[in-house]
Coordinates of C-alpha atoms in Angstrom, one line a residue:
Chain G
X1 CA -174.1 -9.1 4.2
X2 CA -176.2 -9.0 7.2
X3 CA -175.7 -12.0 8.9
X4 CA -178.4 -12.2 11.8
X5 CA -180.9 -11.9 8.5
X6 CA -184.2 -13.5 10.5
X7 CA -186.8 -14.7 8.6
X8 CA -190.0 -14.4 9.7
X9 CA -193.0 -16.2 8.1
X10 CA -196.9 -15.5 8.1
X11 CA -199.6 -18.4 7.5
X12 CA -203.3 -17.5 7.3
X13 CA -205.9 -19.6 6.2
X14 CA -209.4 -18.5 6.2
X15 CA -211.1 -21.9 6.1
X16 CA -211.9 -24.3 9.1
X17 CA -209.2 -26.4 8.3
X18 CA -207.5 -28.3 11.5
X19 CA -204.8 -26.5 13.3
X20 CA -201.8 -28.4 13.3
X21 CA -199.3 -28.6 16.0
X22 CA -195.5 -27.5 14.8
X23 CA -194.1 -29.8 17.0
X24 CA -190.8 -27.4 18.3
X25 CA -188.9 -30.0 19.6
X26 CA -187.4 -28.3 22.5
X27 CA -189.6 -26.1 24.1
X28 CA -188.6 -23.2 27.4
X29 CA -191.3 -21.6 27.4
X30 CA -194.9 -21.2 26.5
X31 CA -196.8 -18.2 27.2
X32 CA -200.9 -17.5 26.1
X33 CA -202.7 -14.1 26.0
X34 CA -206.3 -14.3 26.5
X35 CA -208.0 -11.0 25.8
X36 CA -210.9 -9.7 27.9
X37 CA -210.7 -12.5 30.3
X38 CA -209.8 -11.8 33.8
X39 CA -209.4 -15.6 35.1
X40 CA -209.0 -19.0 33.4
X41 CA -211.8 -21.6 32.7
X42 CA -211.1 -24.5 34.8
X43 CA -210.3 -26.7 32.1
X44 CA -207.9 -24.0 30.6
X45 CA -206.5 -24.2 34.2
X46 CA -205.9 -27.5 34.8
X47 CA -204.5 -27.7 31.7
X48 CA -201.7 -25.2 32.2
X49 CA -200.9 -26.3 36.0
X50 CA -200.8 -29.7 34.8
X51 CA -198.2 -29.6 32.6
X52 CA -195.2 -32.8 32.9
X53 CA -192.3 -32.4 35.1
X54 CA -188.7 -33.1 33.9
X55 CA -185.3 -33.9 36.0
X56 CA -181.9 -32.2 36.0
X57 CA -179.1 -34.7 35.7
X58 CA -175.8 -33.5 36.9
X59 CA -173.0 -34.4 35.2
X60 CA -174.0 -37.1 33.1
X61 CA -171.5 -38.6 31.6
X62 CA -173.1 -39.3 28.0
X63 CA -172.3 -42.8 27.0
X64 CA -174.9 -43.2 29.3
X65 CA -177.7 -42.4 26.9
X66 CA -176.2 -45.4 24.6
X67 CA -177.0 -48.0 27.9
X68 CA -178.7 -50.9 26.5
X69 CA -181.2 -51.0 29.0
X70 CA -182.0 -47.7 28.6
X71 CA -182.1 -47.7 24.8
X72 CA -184.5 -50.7 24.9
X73 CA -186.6 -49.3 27.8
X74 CA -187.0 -45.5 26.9
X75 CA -185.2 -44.4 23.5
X76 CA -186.7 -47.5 21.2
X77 CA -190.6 -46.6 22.5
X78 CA -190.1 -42.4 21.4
X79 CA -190.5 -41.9 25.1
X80 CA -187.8 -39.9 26.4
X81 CA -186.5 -36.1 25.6
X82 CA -183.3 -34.3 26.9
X83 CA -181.0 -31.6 26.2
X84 CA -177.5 -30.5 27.6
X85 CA -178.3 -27.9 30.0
X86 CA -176.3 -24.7 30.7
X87 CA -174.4 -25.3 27.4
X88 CA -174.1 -22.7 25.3
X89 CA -174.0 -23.8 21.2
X90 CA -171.5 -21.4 20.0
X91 CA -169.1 -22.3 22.2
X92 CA -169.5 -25.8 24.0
X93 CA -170.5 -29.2 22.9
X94 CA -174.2 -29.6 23.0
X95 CA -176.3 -32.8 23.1
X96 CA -180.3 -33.0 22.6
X97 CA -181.7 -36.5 22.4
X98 CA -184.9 -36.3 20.5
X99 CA -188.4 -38.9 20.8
X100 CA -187.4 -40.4 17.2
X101 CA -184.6 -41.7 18.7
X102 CA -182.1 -39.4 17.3
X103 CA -179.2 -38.4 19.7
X104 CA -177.4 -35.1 18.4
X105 CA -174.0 -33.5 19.3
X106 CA -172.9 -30.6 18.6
X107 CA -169.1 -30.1 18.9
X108 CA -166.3 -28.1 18.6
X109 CA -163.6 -28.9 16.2
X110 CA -161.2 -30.3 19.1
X111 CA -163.8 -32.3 21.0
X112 CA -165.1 -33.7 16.9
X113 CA -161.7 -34.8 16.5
X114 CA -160.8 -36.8 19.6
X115 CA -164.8 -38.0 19.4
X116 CA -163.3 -39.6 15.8
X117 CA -167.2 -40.7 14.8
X118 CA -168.8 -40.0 11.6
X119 CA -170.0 -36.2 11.2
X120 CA -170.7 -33.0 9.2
X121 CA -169.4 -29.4 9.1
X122 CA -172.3 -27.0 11.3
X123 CA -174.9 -24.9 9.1
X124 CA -172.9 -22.0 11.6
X125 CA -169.5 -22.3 10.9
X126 CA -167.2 -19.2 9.8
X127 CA -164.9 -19.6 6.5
X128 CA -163.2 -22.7 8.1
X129 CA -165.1 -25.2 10.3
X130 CA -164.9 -24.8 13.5
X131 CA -168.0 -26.7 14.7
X132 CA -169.5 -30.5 13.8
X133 CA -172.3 -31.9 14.2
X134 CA -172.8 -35.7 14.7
X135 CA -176.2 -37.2 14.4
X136 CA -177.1 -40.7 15.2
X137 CA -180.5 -42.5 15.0
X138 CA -180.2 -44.5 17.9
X139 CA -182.7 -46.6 16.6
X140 CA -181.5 -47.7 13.3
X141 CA -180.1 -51.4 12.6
X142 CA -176.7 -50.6 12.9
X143 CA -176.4 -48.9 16.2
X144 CA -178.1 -51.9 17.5
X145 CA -176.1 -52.3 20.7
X146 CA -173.3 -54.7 20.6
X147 CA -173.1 -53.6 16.3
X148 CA -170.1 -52.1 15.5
X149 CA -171.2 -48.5 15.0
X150 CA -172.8 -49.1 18.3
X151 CA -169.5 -50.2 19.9
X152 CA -167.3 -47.4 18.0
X153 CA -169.2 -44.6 19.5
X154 CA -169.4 -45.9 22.9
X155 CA -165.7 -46.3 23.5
X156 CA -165.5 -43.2 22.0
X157 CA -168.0 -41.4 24.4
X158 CA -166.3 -43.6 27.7
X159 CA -162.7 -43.6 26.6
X160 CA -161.7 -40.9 24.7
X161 CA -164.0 -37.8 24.7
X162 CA -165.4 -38.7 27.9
X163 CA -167.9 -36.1 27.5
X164 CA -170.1 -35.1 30.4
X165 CA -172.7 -32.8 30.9
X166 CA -175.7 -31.7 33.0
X167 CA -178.6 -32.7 31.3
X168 CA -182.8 -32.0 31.6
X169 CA -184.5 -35.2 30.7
X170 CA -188.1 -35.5 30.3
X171 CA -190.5 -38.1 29.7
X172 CA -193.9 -38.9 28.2
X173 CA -196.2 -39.9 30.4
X174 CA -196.1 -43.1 32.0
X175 CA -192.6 -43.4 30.7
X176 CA -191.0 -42.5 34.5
X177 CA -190.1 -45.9 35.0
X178 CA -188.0 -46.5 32.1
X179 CA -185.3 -43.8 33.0
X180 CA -185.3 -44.6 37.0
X181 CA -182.6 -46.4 36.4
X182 CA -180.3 -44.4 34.4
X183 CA -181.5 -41.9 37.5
X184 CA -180.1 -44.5 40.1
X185 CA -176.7 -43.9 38.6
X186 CA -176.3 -39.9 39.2
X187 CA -177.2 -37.0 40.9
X188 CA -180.6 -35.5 40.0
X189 CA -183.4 -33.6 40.8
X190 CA -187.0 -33.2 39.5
X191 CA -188.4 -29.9 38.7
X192 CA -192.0 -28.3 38.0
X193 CA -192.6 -26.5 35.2
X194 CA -193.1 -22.8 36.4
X195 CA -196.6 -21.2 35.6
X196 CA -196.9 -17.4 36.0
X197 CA -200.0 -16.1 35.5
X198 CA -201.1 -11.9 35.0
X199 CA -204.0 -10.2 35.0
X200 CA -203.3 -6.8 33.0
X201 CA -206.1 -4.2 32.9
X202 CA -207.4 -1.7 30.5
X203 CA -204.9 -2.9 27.7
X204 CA -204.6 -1.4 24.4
X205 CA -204.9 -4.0 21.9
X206 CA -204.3 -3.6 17.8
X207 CA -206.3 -5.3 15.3
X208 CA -204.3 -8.5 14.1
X209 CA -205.8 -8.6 11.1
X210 CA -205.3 -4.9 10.1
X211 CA -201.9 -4.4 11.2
X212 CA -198.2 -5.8 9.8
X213 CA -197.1 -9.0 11.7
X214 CA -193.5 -7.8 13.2
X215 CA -195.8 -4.6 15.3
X216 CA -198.4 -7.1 16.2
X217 CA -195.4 -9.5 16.9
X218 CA -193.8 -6.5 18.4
X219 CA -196.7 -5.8 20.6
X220 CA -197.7 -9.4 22.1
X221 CA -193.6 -9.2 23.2
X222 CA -193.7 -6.0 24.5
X223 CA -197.0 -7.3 26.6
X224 CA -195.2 -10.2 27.6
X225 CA -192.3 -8.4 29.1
X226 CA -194.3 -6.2 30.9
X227 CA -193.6 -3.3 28.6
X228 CA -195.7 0.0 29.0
X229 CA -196.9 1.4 25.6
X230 CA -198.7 4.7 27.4
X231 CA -195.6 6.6 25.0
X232 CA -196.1 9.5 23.0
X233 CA -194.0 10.3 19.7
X234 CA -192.0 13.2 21.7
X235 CA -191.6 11.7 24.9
X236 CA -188.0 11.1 25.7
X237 CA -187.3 7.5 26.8
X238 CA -189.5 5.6 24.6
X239 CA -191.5 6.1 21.5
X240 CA -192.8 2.8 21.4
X241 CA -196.9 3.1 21.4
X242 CA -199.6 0.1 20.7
X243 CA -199.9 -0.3 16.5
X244 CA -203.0 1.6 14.8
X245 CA -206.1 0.9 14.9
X246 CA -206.2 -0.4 18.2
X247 CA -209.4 -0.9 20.8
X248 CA -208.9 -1.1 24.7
X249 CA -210.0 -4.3 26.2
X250 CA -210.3 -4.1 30.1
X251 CA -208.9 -7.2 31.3
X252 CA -206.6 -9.5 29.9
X253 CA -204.8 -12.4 31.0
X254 CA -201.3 -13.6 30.4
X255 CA -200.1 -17.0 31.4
X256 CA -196.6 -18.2 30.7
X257 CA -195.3 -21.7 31.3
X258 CA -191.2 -21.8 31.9
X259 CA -189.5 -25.7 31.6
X260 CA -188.4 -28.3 29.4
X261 CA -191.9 -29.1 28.0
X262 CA -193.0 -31.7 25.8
X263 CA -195.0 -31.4 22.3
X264 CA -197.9 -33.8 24.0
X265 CA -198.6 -31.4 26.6
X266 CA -198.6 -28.1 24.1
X267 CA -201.2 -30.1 22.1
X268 CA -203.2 -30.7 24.9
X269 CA -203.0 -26.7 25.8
X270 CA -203.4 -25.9 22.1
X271 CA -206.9 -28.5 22.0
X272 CA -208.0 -26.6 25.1
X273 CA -207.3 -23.0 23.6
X274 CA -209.4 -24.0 20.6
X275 CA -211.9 -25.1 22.0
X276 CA -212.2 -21.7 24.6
X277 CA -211.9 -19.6 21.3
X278 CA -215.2 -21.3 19.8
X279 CA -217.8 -20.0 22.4
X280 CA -218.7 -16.8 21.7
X281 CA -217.0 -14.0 23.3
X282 CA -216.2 -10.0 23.5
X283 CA -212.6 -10.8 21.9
X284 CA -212.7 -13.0 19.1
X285 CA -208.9 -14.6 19.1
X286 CA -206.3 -15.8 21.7
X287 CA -202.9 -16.2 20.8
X288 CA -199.9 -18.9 22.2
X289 CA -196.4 -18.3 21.7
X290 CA -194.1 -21.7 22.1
X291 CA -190.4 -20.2 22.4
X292 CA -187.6 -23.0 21.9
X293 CA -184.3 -23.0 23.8
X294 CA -181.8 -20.6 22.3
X295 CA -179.2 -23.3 22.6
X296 CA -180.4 -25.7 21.2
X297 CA -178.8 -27.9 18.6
X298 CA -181.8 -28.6 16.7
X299 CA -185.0 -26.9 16.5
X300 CA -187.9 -27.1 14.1
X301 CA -188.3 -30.9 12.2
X302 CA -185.0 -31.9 13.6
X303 CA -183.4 -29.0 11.7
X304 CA -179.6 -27.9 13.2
X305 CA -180.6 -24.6 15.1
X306 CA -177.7 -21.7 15.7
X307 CA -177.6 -18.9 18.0
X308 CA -175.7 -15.8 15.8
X309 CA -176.9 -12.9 17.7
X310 CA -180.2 -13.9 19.3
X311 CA -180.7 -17.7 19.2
X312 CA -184.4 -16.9 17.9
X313 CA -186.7 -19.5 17.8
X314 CA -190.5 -19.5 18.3
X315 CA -193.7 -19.5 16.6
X316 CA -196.6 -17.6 17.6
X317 CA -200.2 -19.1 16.7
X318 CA -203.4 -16.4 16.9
X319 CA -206.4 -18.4 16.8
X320 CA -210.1 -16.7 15.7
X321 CA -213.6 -17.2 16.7
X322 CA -213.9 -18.8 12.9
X323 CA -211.3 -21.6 13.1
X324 CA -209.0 -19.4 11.0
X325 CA -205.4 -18.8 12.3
X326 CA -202.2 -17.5 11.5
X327 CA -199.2 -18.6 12.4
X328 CA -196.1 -16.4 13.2
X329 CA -192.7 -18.7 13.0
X330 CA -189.6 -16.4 13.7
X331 CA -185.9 -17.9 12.9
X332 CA -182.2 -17.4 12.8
X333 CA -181.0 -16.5 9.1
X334 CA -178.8 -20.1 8.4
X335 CA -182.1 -21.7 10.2
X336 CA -183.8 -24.1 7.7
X337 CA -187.5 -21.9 7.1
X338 CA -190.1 -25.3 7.2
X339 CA -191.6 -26.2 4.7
Chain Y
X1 CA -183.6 -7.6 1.5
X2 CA -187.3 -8.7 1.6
X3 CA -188.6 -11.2 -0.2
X4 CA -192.3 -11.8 -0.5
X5 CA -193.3 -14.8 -1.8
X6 CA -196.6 -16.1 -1.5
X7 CA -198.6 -19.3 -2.1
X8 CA -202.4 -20.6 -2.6
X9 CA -203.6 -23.4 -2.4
X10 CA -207.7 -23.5 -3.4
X11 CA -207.2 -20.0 -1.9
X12 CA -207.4 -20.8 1.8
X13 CA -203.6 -20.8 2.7
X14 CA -201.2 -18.2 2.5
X15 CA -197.6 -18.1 3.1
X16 CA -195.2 -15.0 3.2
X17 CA -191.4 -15.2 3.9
X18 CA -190.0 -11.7 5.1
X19 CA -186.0 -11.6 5.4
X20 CA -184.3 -9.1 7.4
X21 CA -187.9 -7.1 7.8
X22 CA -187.8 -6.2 11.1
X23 CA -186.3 -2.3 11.5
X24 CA -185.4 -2.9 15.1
X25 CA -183.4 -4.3 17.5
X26 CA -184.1 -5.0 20.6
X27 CA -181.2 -5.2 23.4
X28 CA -181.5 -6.4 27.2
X29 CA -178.4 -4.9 29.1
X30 CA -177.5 -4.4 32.4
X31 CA -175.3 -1.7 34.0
X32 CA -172.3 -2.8 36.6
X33 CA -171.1 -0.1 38.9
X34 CA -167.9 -0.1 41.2
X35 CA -170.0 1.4 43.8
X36 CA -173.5 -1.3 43.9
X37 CA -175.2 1.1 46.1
X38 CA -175.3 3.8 42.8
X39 CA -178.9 3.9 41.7
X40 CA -179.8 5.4 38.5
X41 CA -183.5 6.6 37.2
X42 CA -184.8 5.9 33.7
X43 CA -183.6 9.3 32.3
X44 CA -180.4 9.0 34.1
X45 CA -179.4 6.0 32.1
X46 CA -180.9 7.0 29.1
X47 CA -178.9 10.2 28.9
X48 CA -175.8 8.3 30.0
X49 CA -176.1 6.0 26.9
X50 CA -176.5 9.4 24.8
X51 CA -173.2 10.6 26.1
X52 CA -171.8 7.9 25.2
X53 CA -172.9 7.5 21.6
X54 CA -171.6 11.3 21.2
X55 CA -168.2 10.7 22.4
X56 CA -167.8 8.4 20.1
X57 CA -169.8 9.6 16.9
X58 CA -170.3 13.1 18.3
X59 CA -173.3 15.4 17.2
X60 CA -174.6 12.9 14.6
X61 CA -174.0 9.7 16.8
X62 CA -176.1 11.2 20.2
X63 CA -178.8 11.9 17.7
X64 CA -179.4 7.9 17.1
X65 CA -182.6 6.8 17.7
X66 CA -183.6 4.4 20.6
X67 CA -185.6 3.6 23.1
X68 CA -186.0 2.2 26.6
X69 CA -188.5 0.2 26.8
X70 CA -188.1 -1.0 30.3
X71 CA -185.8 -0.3 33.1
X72 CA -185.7 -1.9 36.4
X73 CA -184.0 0.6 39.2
X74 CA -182.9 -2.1 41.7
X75 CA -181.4 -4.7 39.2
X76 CA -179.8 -1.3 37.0
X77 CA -181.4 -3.8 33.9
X78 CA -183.1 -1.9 30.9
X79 CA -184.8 -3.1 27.4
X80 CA -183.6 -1.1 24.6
X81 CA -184.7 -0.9 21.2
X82 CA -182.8 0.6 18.6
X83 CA -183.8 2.0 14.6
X84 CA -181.0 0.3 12.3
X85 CA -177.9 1.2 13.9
X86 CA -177.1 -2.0 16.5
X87 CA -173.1 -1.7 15.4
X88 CA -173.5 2.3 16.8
X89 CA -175.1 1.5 20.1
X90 CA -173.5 -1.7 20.8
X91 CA -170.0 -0.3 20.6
X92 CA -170.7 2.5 22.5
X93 CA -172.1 0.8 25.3
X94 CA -168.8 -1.2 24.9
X95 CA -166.3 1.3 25.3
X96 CA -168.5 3.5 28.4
X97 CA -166.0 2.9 31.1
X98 CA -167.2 5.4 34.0
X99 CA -170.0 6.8 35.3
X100 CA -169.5 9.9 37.6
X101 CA -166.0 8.6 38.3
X102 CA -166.5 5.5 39.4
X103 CA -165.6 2.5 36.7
X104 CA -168.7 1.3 35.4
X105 CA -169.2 -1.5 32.3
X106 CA -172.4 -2.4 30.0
X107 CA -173.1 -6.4 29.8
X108 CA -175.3 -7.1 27.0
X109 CA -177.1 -9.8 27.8
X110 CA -179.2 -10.6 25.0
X111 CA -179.7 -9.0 21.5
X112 CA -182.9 -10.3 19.4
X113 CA -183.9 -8.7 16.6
X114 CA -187.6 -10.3 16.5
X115 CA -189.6 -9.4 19.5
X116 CA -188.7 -8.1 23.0
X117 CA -189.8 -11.2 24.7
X118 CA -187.0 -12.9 23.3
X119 CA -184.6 -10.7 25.4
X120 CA -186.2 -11.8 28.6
X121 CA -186.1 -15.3 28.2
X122 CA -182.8 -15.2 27.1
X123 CA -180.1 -17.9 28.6
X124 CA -181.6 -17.2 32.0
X125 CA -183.7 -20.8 32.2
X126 CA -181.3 -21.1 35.0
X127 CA -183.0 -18.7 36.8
X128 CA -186.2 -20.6 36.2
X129 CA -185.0 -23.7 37.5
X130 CA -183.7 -22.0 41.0
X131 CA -186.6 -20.3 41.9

């Protein structure tokens, strides 16, 4: 049995029903293609350069996240997002702390043991477990600080795990205040998202309505990487050419957005896209890709996330001049497909 | 495997699940050399990887199909995309020791199966973060 099986699923709709935001949790990157334009709208602009920053933690040690100040400042309002950094979840313990409140580790079978909390067997495991995941919802009655579900996992996290990791924290807006203290306590730095912006020119570009979504998927990567599709059949290093029927467009832009960025500010950029898509133009669609982090625990509606192979996990959204769209969402075979 | 199934819903909203559709895919690796200042062209590299796959499958094995998509010269890093047979590729990449007699070694990066984006971004968000 193939085990990197990805599953790959296609949405269309054809009515002007409200496009609704997936809400991938953990987010690295976004990037937009924006046919036959050769430079943003303001608005469109301001949007993508305006996106939140987030900080890099070194070494936190992670009972920190269960500090009651923090928990009653940050976690308690859904204000505060952060994932292990430079962990890798096949092979260390991982830690994302969601806006509902729910912290999540992912551990190996040693670190599970000494951790001695509550858990379950990972989606990912081989014939015998090797991996556990342990979810809390931080925000629940009994892990209440000072409760004794509270108090078990702490000691646990300061006394016998002692885990510690470097970790991105971000925050919604007007939230910085709550986590300046848990800042005052380590060594961090604050970091921009990255925006890269290209303007490509005489582009090949297929139909997406005409053509299979993995080449059209295919494609919009290949454009994103910088990939040339000037190929014929015969020639020797590559064969890959643009799907049939395709149209040159002379300009295009591509904007990509690298950084640990939050659902809000995606919904902002998705509002912004929509509304650019409604005036009337020479192409008729746009298309954003949201890619999560590979490593991440969770991806998806809180779902645990794996890496097999490839780690996959991102959803591509084309947008049309008649409020249809389709939307491309591309997982990892144990993945949970949403609903 | 593929499994269609599809959904409607007052005929506005359609959903299809494909398993295990994709034919390709996609690798990012990059080529270590003894000697750094060795610098290899597209063709080079891509005929390199061929002798490799046909000392280990011979005849049949050089004739696998794959691509390179993209190669950077200075870096020695190429995008390859491969028609069904990863297992082939991969493990001939593994076991290409030397390159014109000097020691050489294939790191595979990243291996997606979905879209050659994915290969880029990759466990690199270091690299973001340092810029």
């Amino acid at each position: 049995r193939v085990r990197n099986a990805e599953r790959c699923a296609r949405f269309a709709t054809r009515s002007s029903t409200r496009v609704k935001h997936e809400g991938a949790v953990s987010t690295v990157q976004v990037s937009v293609l924006l046919p036959e334009c050769s430079s943003a709208p303001s608005h469109l602009d301001s949007v993508l350069n305006n996106f939140s920053s987030f900080y890099l933690i070194k070494k936190l040690p992670v009972y920190e996240l269960l500090d009651r100040h923090f928990l009653e400042t940050a976690v308690y309002h859904g204000a505060v997002f952060g994932l292990s950094y430079r962990t890798r979840i096949d092979e260390d313990n991982c830690v994302a702390l969601m806006p509902n409140g729910h912290l999540t580790l992912s551990l190996d079978k040693d670190s599970f043991e000494i951790l001695g909390f509550e858990g379950k067997p990972s989606r990912f495991k081989h014939r015998t477990a090797t991996r556990f995941v342990v979810s809390v919802d931080l925000t629940d009655s009994s892990m209440a600080p000072g409760r004794r579900s509270y108090l078990r996992l702490l000691t646990s996290l300061k006394s016998r795990l002692q885990l510690q990791t470097d970790f991105l924290l971000s925050h919604h807006p007007g939230g910085g205040a709550s986590i300046q203290p848990l800042l005052s306590r380590c060594d961090w730095s604050q970091h921009r998202p990255e925006v890269n912006c290209r303007v490509l020119t005489n582009l090949p570009c297929p139909a997406p309505l005409s053509c299979d979504p993995h080449s059209f998927l295919e494609w919009l990567g290949a454009v994103d990487a910088g990939i040339s599709c000037e190929n014929s059949s015969s020639s020797f290093l590559s064969s890959f050419v643009c799907p049939e029927p395709n149209t040159m467009h002379r300009h295009a832009l591509s904007v990509s957005v690298s950084g640990l960025l939050l659902p809000h500010d995606i919904h902002r950029l998705l509002q912004e896209l929509r509304r650019y898509v409604e005036q009337p133009r020479l192409a008729s669609w746009v298309s954003m890709t949201v890619r999560g982090f590979a490593d991440s625990p969770v991806s998806c509606s809180n779902h645990e996330h794996g890496f097999l192979r490839g780690g996959e996990n991102f959803y591509t959204l084309m947008m049309f001049h008649d409020h249809t769209y389709q939307l491309h969402l591309a997982m990892g075979a144990h993945d949970v497909c949403p609903p | 495997m593929k499994e269609v199934e599809e959904k409607e819903e007052a005929s506005v909203y359609q959903r299809v699940v494909l398993k295990n559709a994709s034919p390709y895919h996609y690798l990012k690796v990059r080529l270590v050399l003894e000697d750094d200042s060795t610098r290899l062209s597209a063709v080079e590299l891509k005929y390199f990887i061929i002798t490799g796959l046909k000392s280990l499958y011979g005849e049949v094995g050089a004739a696998l199909n794959f691509d390179v998509l993209k190669y950077d010269e200075d870096t020695l890093t190429a995008f390859l995309r491969v028609y069904s047979s990863l297992v082939k590729l991969w493990s001939s990449l593994t076991l290409l020791g030397s390159y014109q007699n000097q020691a050489c070694a294939f790191r595979v990066l990243q291996v997606s199966r979905l879209n050659p984006r994915s290969s880029l971004i990759i466990r690199i968000f270091s690299e973001v973060i340092h810029s």
